[in-house]
Coordinates of C-alpha atoms in Angstrom, one line a residue:
M248 CA 20.7 30.7 -42.4
T249 CA 21.0 34.3 -41.4
D250 CA 24.2 36.3 -42.0
R251 CA 24.8 36.4 -38.3
K252 CA 24.6 32.6 -37.9
R253 CA 26.8 32.1 -41.0
A254 CA 29.3 34.7 -39.6
V255 CA 29.5 32.9 -36.3
I256 CA 30.0 29.5 -37.8
E257 CA 32.6 30.8 -40.3
Y258 CA 34.4 32.6 -37.5
L259 CA 34.6 29.3 -35.5
R260 CA 35.9 27.5 -38.6
I261 CA 38.6 30.1 -39.5
N262 CA 39.7 30.3 -35.9
E263 CA 39.6 26.5 -35.4
L264 CA 37.3 26.8 -32.4
T265 CA 34.9 24.0 -31.5
I266 CA 31.4 24.3 -30.0
S267 CA 29.0 22.0 -28.3
A268 CA 25.6 22.5 -26.7
S269 CA 23.2 21.1 -24.2
E270 CA 19.6 21.9 -24.9
S271 CA 16.4 21.5 -23.0
L272 CA 13.5 23.7 -24.3
T273 CA 15.2 24.2 -27.7
G274 CA 15.3 20.4 -28.2
G275 CA 18.3 20.3 -30.5
L276 CA 17.3 23.3 -32.6
F277 CA 20.6 25.1 -31.9
Q278 CA 22.6 22.1 -32.9
S279 CA 20.5 21.5 -36.0
T280 CA 21.1 25.1 -37.1
I281 CA 24.9 24.5 -36.8
V282 CA 24.9 21.3 -38.9
Q283 CA 23.0 23.0 -41.7
Y284 CA 26.3 24.6 -42.6
P285 CA 28.6 22.6 -44.9
G286 CA 31.8 21.7 -43.0
A287 CA 30.1 21.8 -39.6
S288 CA 32.1 18.7 -38.5
K289 CA 35.1 20.9 -38.3
I290 CA 33.6 23.0 -35.5
F291 CA 30.8 21.0 -34.0
E292 CA 31.9 18.4 -31.4
G293 CA 28.4 17.2 -30.6
G294 CA 25.9 17.8 -27.9
F295 CA 22.9 16.8 -25.8
I296 CA 19.2 17.2 -25.6
L297 CA 18.4 16.9 -21.9
Y298 CA 14.8 17.3 -20.8
S299 CA 14.9 15.4 -17.5
K300 CA 16.8 16.4 -14.3
W301 CA 18.3 12.9 -14.3
A302 CA 19.8 13.4 -17.7
K303 CA 21.3 16.8 -16.8
V304 CA 22.9 15.3 -13.7
K305 CA 24.1 12.0 -15.1
L306 CA 25.2 12.9 -18.6
I307 CA 26.8 16.3 -18.2
G308 CA 27.4 16.6 -14.5
V309 CA 24.9 19.3 -13.5
P310 CA 24.9 19.1 -9.7
A311 CA 21.6 17.8 -8.3
D312 CA 21.8 20.2 -5.4
L313 CA 22.1 23.1 -7.9
I314 CA 18.8 22.0 -9.5
S315 CA 17.2 21.6 -6.0
R316 CA 18.4 25.0 -4.8
Y317 CA 17.7 27.2 -7.9
G318 CA 15.3 25.1 -10.0
V319 CA 15.9 23.6 -13.4
I320 CA 15.0 26.9 -15.1
S321 CA 17.7 29.2 -13.7
S322 CA 20.9 30.9 -14.7
E323 CA 22.9 28.6 -12.5
V324 CA 21.6 25.4 -14.2
A325 CA 22.0 27.0 -17.7
E326 CA 25.6 27.8 -16.8
S327 CA 26.3 24.3 -15.5
M328 CA 24.7 22.9 -18.7
A329 CA 27.0 25.0 -20.9
T330 CA 30.1 24.1 -18.9
G331 CA 29.1 20.4 -18.6
C332 CA 28.7 19.8 -22.3
M333 CA 31.9 21.8 -23.0
T334 CA 33.8 19.6 -20.6
V335 CA 32.3 16.3 -21.8
M336 CA 32.8 17.1 -25.5
Q337 CA 36.1 18.9 -24.9
S338 CA 35.0 21.9 -27.0
D339 CA 36.2 25.5 -26.8
I340 CA 32.6 26.8 -26.4
G341 CA 29.6 25.4 -24.6
V342 CA 26.1 26.6 -24.9
G343 CA 23.2 25.7 -22.6
F344 CA 19.5 26.3 -22.9
T345 CA 16.8 25.7 -20.2
G346 CA 13.3 27.2 -20.1
A347 CA 9.6 26.9 -20.4
A348 CA 8.4 27.1 -24.1
G349 CA 4.8 26.0 -23.2
P350 CA 2.1 25.1 -23.2
K351 CA 2.3 25.5 -19.4
Q352 CA 4.6 26.9 -16.8
I353 CA 7.3 24.7 -15.3
N354 CA 8.2 24.9 -11.6
G355 CA 6.6 28.3 -11.3
K356 CA 8.5 29.7 -14.4
S357 CA 6.1 31.3 -16.9
V358 CA 5.8 30.2 -20.4
G359 CA 8.2 32.2 -22.5
T360 CA 10.9 32.2 -19.9
A361 CA 14.4 30.8 -20.6
W362 CA 18.0 31.0 -19.6
L363 CA 20.8 30.8 -22.0
A364 CA 24.4 30.3 -21.0
I365 CA 27.5 30.6 -23.1
N366 CA 30.9 29.4 -21.9
I367 CA 33.9 30.4 -23.9
R368 CA 37.1 28.7 -22.7
G369 CA 36.0 28.9 -19.1
K370 CA 34.4 32.3 -19.1
S371 CA 30.6 32.1 -18.7
K372 CA 27.8 34.6 -19.4
T373 CA 24.1 34.0 -18.8
Y374 CA 21.1 35.6 -20.4
L375 CA 17.5 35.7 -19.3
I376 CA 15.1 35.5 -22.3
N377 CA 11.5 36.5 -21.8
D378 CA 8.8 36.7 -24.4
A379 CA 5.4 35.3 -23.4
S380 CA 3.8 36.6 -26.7
L381 CA 5.5 34.0 -28.8
G382 CA 4.1 30.5 -29.4
R383 CA 6.1 27.4 -28.4
N384 CA 8.1 26.9 -31.6
D385 CA 8.6 30.6 -32.2
F386 CA 9.9 31.1 -28.7
R387 CA 12.3 28.1 -29.2
Q388 CA 13.6 29.7 -32.5
Y389 CA 13.9 33.1 -30.7
C390 CA 16.1 31.5 -28.1
V391 CA 18.4 30.1 -30.8
D392 CA 18.5 33.4 -32.5
V393 CA 19.5 35.1 -29.2
A394 CA 22.3 32.6 -28.7
F395 CA 23.8 33.4 -32.1
K396 CA 23.4 37.1 -31.5
E397 CA 25.2 36.9 -28.2
L398 CA 27.9 34.5 -29.5
A399 CA 28.6 37.1 -32.2
K400 CA 28.9 39.9 -29.6
L401 CA 31.2 37.8 -27.3
L402 CA 33.4 36.8 -30.2
K403 CA 33.4 40.4 -31.5
I404 CA 32.0 39.4 -34.9
E405 CA 30.6 42.1 -37.2
A406 CA 27.5 40.7 -38.8

């Protein structure tokens, strides 16, 4: 685990903050990264791997009309995923990932396009991630790395 990831997880533990995630393209990679850390149960409430629209709507409350209006790969849906998992899991922080890792585009969104959303106690920020040069699994890992980098910035962690 990189120093940044370790620093974020340690910060959450020391400050008694909890985190949850809803992941689509990353398929649980973000959550798996968290649980590599000993003592993760003190900060990690749980999360969701949600590929289908139905699952996003039924399990974490993403509004179906939001998906219809903006598409499943959008800042709006990523933000709703972050907020939805945070609400369901009653965590302090919610993280949402949605995108197209490949091998083909999804709903007109190019491979290597993703949206990340981070909600910290009701304040959300979204990030567009683009890198068509990476293969499927490298792009998924890149998205997770971006999430930890942005969490560190938002939490003002030096790492």
